[in-house]
DNA sequence: ATCTTTTTGATTTTT
DNA sequence: TCAAAAAGAT
């Protein structure tokens, strides 16, 4: 294809180990099935690898890279391989490394965003930035937008920054710069969306910053406007590989198409049936259109599934078959038989959680004639994260170890962001957003008014907030105790910044070519000590030490961890760069635990035993999806169901409840319409033989149960005697089981609470019920699992007025 | 400036 | 129901 004929120089450039490998017959090909092999060998021209769930996609992808290297088609730095998540990128790197013995780094293997940052740092000035631009996180972004909304004299309640952020993100996903937003869309946000978008971009430029969307969008802009630069990269990246192509948005699509235009050696891997990020801007259309976009493309289907049993695959195929507009593929497996998918109806959400908890323990013991399955082998996949709570509650009560995936990530926690803002100030004192974040954290007596003064001083002089504060202090424009503390703060930042500059004079280089974390040896630990000093001197650590709330010790722990993480890096700025792009918190625990996570988070994972609770219309498929996106939304929900089922290797249990508490209200539920799509004989319906606990213990023997062996539809469910009984009970609220309790006395002065009907809310301990009153003391049982606390000295106006029932 | 009460509004989430 | 954010009070 492309004429690289300088073969002698080329040969020399390939390390010996790889040349040796090229000489031998390729062992990595022996491991592959015919489809996978075809996908590896089809090197020239566009290739679409349609890889169903569990068909060995990553294996094919990594083998392809190894093949490119081993045959000398490309050197490691001539392959562009992009993924969506850092985890996927890491895994690919590891696997290629393992297959080749060792490879010297593949610099262009990474996420769309990390590759884009590398490109953008080299050409930042073309989009009005400097190469050391910073990457904003969501917090900063919202703060900035809010300022703009206020400045535009808009009611920030009617027009929340969140919404504008979503809109701008949406536009950036579609690769629309402010001028390019079509008029049909511009009406959004009180007709001022594009205007604010424009201002936002200008503000970002003046801050020398960009957001996540910009990383891609700026690259596309540069490629489109500068043919010479584009050509350079096109030559550079001789082969392009893309993972999870079905999740690409328009900007990513353009990015790829521009880069692939020349040689067209692009291999996209994906599965149209697993496109579940439409709400985030992903266009399934990209993968559906592939053959049109790249005429002459080869389409290779990986359909042999190595993960699941026949029954599970049949159920998954049955669901997904209801979607229109698929590229179409049929998963098959050599493994015969296996357990049928189970469909189970429950009385309510708590009952469902109870049943699943029992089932997990049963399988752990090896009952059911299967297994035994350890806790690591079992996962609960929910549609919405609030569903997790019922399981957490139940598992805490029975003492079943679990892990929740997708909680607040480490780097998104309050204390970590605060600490990071301090570091950012130390590295670049002009970082106004960081300044705003921490100028009054810990409390320095600088309230809204003082901060507005600083803003004004900065604006008048056209300088950063830090300089503005300095100016304000110099002319005595600020009084009271705030002044002294502000002085100390400004001096502190100066001192820390000096240390940063002096300890690393070569900052500029470090910023432009940040060392990758794995290649960065911890040379000296000046920056680690500096970080500790900053956190101490700023009073941030003592702020948490003095905090009496239960979460304070954990926060201090996190800060320690943060400082420890710094040791892996060469400098503060290297660390900041890393954190901006890598927001995940991968702590692989060895302990045996059941996993609870959302369906979205489960993509790419597999478990022998999978539970899919909450299959009720409105919850799954989600009402909001259907309302907002109609048929398209429903199809995406269906793909989510497909993803869920195909995570299971051996045993998959779908369940639904007749009653569920939604925002505190009991609602009677209908089974999910997807149940009608689970294919006939492979589904078994069980309603539990009795409801136990939940206040229905006595009724259990009478409750009976039902079993539908053949085809299960919702109609069958309705007609089953078990379901009829559930319906009869509908609206009757089960009595909650008493919780375990623990006594605790609270300092009189620490108490501040107010009463709400027969409930009490306490800022630090949450909601609780009043158990008794003695004099001016109130006994309250708080809801938080396993804690009953005695609150002394409760006083509230309503209480004193005698308006409350207790 | 900060602490206390009321109101609001609530999928999925990488980078 | 329950947090978080806004409004109100000190």
mmCIF file of N, CA and C (backbone and C1' of nucleotides) in Angstrom, chain C:
data_model
loop_
_atom_site.group_PDB
_atom_site.id
_atom_site.type_symbol
_atom_site.label_atom_id
_atom_site.label_comp_id
_atom_site.label_asym_id
_atom_site.label_seq_id
_atom_site.Cartn_x
_atom_site.Cartn_y
_atom_site.Cartn_z
ATOM 1 P P DT C 1 -40.812 8.103 54.696
ATOM 2 O "O5'" DT C 1 -39.579 7.350 54.041
ATOM 3 C "C5'" DT C 1 -39.448 7.239 52.668
ATOM 4 C "C4'" DT C 1 -37.976 7.283 52.323
ATOM 5 C "C3'" DT C 1 -37.127 8.047 53.333
ATOM 6 O "O3'" DT C 1 -35.874 7.377 53.340
ATOM 7 C "C1'" DT C 1 -37.092 9.189 51.259
ATOM 8 P P DC C 2 -34.687 7.775 54.176
ATOM 9 O "O5'" DC C 2 -33.938 8.788 53.198
ATOM 10 C "C5'" DC C 2 -33.103 8.312 52.168
ATOM 11 C "C4'" DC C 2 -32.421 9.518 51.583
ATOM 12 C "C3'" DC C 2 -31.721 10.351 52.653
ATOM 13 O "O3'" DC C 2 -30.505 10.746 52.108
ATOM 14 C "C1'" DC C 2 -33.109 11.707 51.408
ATOM 15 P P DA C 3 -29.218 10.214 52.756
ATOM 16 O "O5'" DA C 3 -28.158 10.868 51.785
ATOM 17 C "C5'" DA C 3 -28.156 12.174 51.819
ATOM 18 C "C4'" DA C 3 -28.025 12.775 50.467
ATOM 19 C "C3'" DA C 3 -27.116 13.955 50.657
ATOM 20 O "O3'" DA C 3 -26.417 14.155 49.472
ATOM 21 C "C1'" DA C 3 -29.310 14.693 50.172
ATOM 22 P P DA C 4 -25.061 14.933 49.606
ATOM 23 O "O5'" DA C 4 -25.347 16.208 48.683
ATOM 24 C "C5'" DA C 4 -26.187 16.051 47.552
ATOM 25 C "C4'" DA C 4 -26.756 17.403 47.203
ATOM 26 C "C3'" DA C 4 -25.830 18.569 47.543
ATOM 27 O "O3'" DA C 4 -25.942 19.474 46.478
ATOM 28 C "C1'" DA C 4 -27.905 18.887 48.579
ATOM 29 P P DA C 5 -24.853 20.622 46.282
ATOM 30 O "O5'" DA C 5 -25.741 21.865 45.827
ATOM 31 C "C5'" DA C 5 -27.016 21.634 45.226
ATOM 32 C "C4'" DA C 5 -27.978 22.702 45.674
ATOM 33 C "C3'" DA C 5 -27.345 24.090 45.867
ATOM 34 O "O3'" DA C 5 -28.161 24.998 45.188
ATOM 35 C "C1'" DA C 5 -28.597 23.502 47.772
ATOM 36 P P DA C 6 -27.800 26.525 45.006
ATOM 37 O "O5'" DA C 6 -28.975 27.250 45.797
ATOM 38 C "C5'" DA C 6 -30.322 26.890 45.489
ATOM 39 C "C4'" DA C 6 -31.231 27.498 46.526
ATOM 40 C "C3'" DA C 6 -30.995 28.981 46.779
ATOM 41 O "O3'" DA C 6 -32.248 29.623 46.694
ATOM 42 C "C1'" DA C 6 -30.932 27.763 48.823
ATOM 43 P P DA C 7 -32.422 31.151 46.922
ATOM 44 O "O5'" DA C 7 -32.965 31.206 48.421
ATOM 45 C "C5'" DA C 7 -34.133 30.456 48.755
ATOM 46 C "C4'" DA C 7 -34.398 30.610 50.238
ATOM 47 C "C3'" DA C 7 -34.400 32.058 50.711
ATOM 48 O "O3'" DA C 7 -35.545 32.189 51.517
ATOM 49 C "C1'" DA C 7 -32.904 30.769 52.017
ATOM 50 P P DG C 8 -36.003 33.529 52.101
ATOM 51 O "O5'" DG C 8 -35.573 33.347 53.626
ATOM 52 C "C5'" DG C 8 -36.125 32.250 54.364
ATOM 53 C "C4'" DG C 8 -35.433 32.188 55.689
ATOM 54 C "C3'" DG C 8 -35.380 33.515 56.442
ATOM 55 O "O3'" DG C 8 -35.972 33.270 57.711
ATOM 56 C "C1'" DG C 8 -33.269 32.459 56.439
ATOM 57 P P DA C 9 -36.020 34.347 58.820
ATOM 58 O "O5'" DA C 9 -34.774 33.907 59.716
ATOM 59 C "C5'" DA C 9 -34.813 32.647 60.385
ATOM 60 C "C4'" DA C 9 -33.686 32.619 61.394
ATOM 61 C "C3'" DA C 9 -33.607 33.841 62.305
ATOM 62 O "O3'" DA C 9 -33.326 33.364 63.608
ATOM 63 C "C1'" DA C 9 -31.566 33.592 61.133
ATOM 64 P P DT C 10 -33.132 34.298 64.782
ATOM 65 O "O5'" DT C 10 -31.566 34.252 64.992
ATOM 66 C "C5'" DT C 10 -30.932 33.035 65.424
ATOM 67 C "C4'" DT C 10 -29.445 33.321 65.498
ATOM 68 C "C3'" DT C 10 -29.088 34.478 66.434
ATOM 69 O "O3'" DT C 10 -28.007 34.038 67.252
ATOM 70 C "C1'" DT C 10 -28.088 34.784 64.338
#
